[in-house]
Amino acid sequence: MKFLLTMHMNPEVWNGLSEETRQEVMNGQGAFITKIRESGEMISTQALTGPEDAAVVRVRGGVPVVTDGPFIESKEFLAGFYLVECESRERALEVAAMIPDAAVEGLGIEVRPVLFFADAETPLDFA
């Protein structure tokens, strides 16, 4: 089963950490990636910029309308994700607990099963 492990950033929490702790979290990402690559569970990962660089596109009356910023008011924002292939939900929860952000008070990892998956090569079957 595929699972999306999302990391949400709370700038108040992050900025309250020491520089050393922030660096440990960032360096820990590399060790985590190495570990899940070796286990064969890694599919991909992406880190995202903050909401100040975001745009929201809505189509109204057939016309795209673009606005700056996040689509909701929130202290937290999606900072990145790991897409993994695990044998069970329990294993996905174990893998999520290995992500360094999970050990930071005020941060956490959301674990969600993937309902549909497609990439550049995967054949589509909507029959």
Short mmCIF file of C-alpha atoms in Angstrom, two decimals:
data_model
loop_
_atom_site.label_atom_id
_atom_site.label_comp_id
_atom_site.label_asym_id
_atom_site.label_seq_id
_atom_site.Cartn_x
_atom_site.Cartn_y
_atom_site.Cartn_z
CA MET A 1 0.00 0.00 0.00
CA LYS A 2 1.11 3.52 -0.71
CA PHE A 3 0.97 6.14 2.04
CA LEU A 4 1.49 9.88 1.97
CA LEU A 5 3.40 11.11 5.01
CA THR A 6 2.92 14.87 5.21
CA MET A 7 5.00 17.27 7.25
CA HIS A 8 3.27 20.42 8.42
CA MET A 9 5.29 23.44 9.48
CA ASN A 10 4.35 25.75 12.31
CA PRO A 11 6.69 28.75 12.05
CA GLU A 12 6.20 29.63 15.74
CA VAL A 13 7.36 26.16 16.77
CA TRP A 14 10.21 26.05 14.24
CA ASN A 15 11.49 29.53 15.11
CA GLY A 16 11.38 28.63 18.81
CA LEU A 17 13.90 25.83 18.30
CA SER A 18 17.61 26.36 18.72
CA GLU A 19 19.70 26.56 15.55
CA GLU A 20 21.33 23.29 16.60
CA THR A 21 17.96 21.50 16.89
CA ARG A 22 16.77 22.86 13.53
CA GLN A 23 20.00 21.61 11.92
CA GLU A 24 19.56 18.18 13.55
CA VAL A 25 16.04 17.93 12.09
CA MET A 26 17.26 18.93 8.63
CA ASN A 27 20.27 16.57 8.74
CA GLY A 28 18.03 13.79 10.02
CA GLN A 29 16.04 13.92 6.79
CA GLY A 30 19.03 12.55 4.88
CA ALA A 31 19.49 9.68 7.31
CA PHE A 32 15.77 8.91 7.12
CA ILE A 33 15.82 8.91 3.31
CA THR A 34 18.81 6.55 3.29
CA LYS A 35 17.06 4.18 5.69
CA ILE A 36 13.78 3.93 3.76
CA ARG A 37 15.60 3.66 0.44
CA GLU A 38 17.48 0.67 1.85
CA SER A 39 14.22 -0.88 3.08
CA GLY A 40 12.69 -0.44 -0.40
CA GLU A 41 9.81 1.66 0.95
CA MET A 42 10.82 5.02 -0.55
CA ILE A 43 8.92 6.23 -3.60
CA SER A 44 9.60 9.97 -3.50
CA THR A 45 9.88 13.06 -1.34
CA GLN A 46 9.41 16.76 -1.93
CA ALA A 47 10.03 19.81 0.24
CA LEU A 48 7.92 22.88 -0.43
CA THR A 49 8.52 26.60 -0.02
CA GLY A 50 6.37 28.58 2.41
CA PRO A 51 2.91 29.94 1.68
CA GLU A 52 4.38 33.34 0.81
CA ASP A 53 5.38 31.79 -2.54
CA ALA A 54 2.06 30.01 -3.14
CA ALA A 55 -0.76 30.84 -5.53
CA VAL A 56 -4.29 29.47 -5.60
CA VAL A 57 -6.07 28.89 -8.91
CA ARG A 58 -9.86 28.73 -9.06
CA VAL A 59 -11.91 28.58 -12.25
CA ARG A 60 -15.03 30.75 -12.08
CA GLY A 61 -17.31 31.00 -15.08
CA GLY A 62 -14.68 29.22 -17.17
CA VAL A 63 -12.04 31.84 -16.34
CA PRO A 64 -9.03 31.04 -14.16
CA VAL A 65 -8.68 33.37 -11.17
CA VAL A 66 -5.30 33.39 -9.44
CA THR A 67 -4.72 34.72 -5.94
CA ASP A 68 -1.53 34.83 -3.91
CA GLY A 69 -0.93 32.88 -0.74
CA PRO A 70 -2.44 29.87 0.99
CA PHE A 71 -6.07 28.97 0.53
CA ILE A 72 -6.89 28.91 4.23
CA GLU A 73 -5.89 30.90 7.28
CA SER A 74 -3.73 28.66 9.40
CA LYS A 75 -0.67 28.78 11.63
CA GLU A 76 0.57 25.60 9.97
CA PHE A 77 1.28 24.90 6.32
CA LEU A 78 2.27 21.89 4.23
CA ALA A 79 6.07 21.89 4.20
CA GLY A 80 6.72 18.63 2.37
CA PHE A 81 5.92 14.97 2.07
CA TYR A 82 7.22 11.47 1.64
CA LEU A 83 5.40 8.99 -0.57
CA VAL A 84 6.16 5.49 0.66
CA GLU A 85 5.15 1.91 -0.09
CA CYS A 86 4.56 -0.08 3.11
CA GLU A 87 3.12 -3.51 3.79
CA SER A 88 0.56 -2.14 6.26
CA ARG A 89 -0.80 0.94 8.00
CA GLU A 90 1.09 -0.10 11.11
CA ARG A 91 4.37 -0.07 9.19
CA ALA A 92 3.53 3.34 7.67
CA LEU A 93 3.03 4.66 11.21
CA GLU A 94 6.42 3.22 12.22
CA VAL A 95 8.06 4.86 9.20
CA ALA A 96 6.38 8.21 9.99
CA ALA A 97 7.75 8.05 13.53
CA MET A 98 11.29 7.89 12.05
CA ILE A 99 10.92 11.29 10.35
CA PRO A 100 12.85 13.80 12.50
CA ASP A 101 9.98 16.31 12.58
CA ALA A 102 7.87 13.79 14.51
CA ALA A 103 10.13 14.19 17.55
CA VAL A 104 9.69 17.97 17.70
CA GLU A 105 7.11 19.16 20.21
CA GLY A 106 4.36 20.97 18.29
CA LEU A 107 5.06 19.25 14.95
CA GLY A 108 3.82 15.93 13.63
CA ILE A 109 3.49 13.71 10.59
CA GLU A 110 0.10 13.01 9.03
CA VAL A 111 -0.24 9.49 7.58
CA ARG A 112 -2.83 8.91 4.87
CA PRO A 113 -3.36 5.93 2.59
CA VAL A 114 -3.18 6.77 -1.11
CA LEU A 115 -6.48 6.11 -2.84
CA PHE A 116 -5.23 6.73 -6.39
CA PHE A 117 -1.73 6.94 -7.81
CA ALA A 118 -0.42 7.95 -11.22
CA ASP A 119 2.94 9.13 -12.41
CA ALA A 120 4.49 9.79 -15.81
CA GLU A 121 4.73 6.07 -16.64
CA THR A 122 1.83 4.36 -14.83
CA PRO A 123 -0.92 3.22 -17.25
CA LEU A 124 -4.34 4.62 -16.37
CA ASP A 125 -7.45 2.49 -16.12
CA PHE A 126 -10.61 4.43 -15.39
CA ALA A 127 -12.93 1.72 -16.66
#
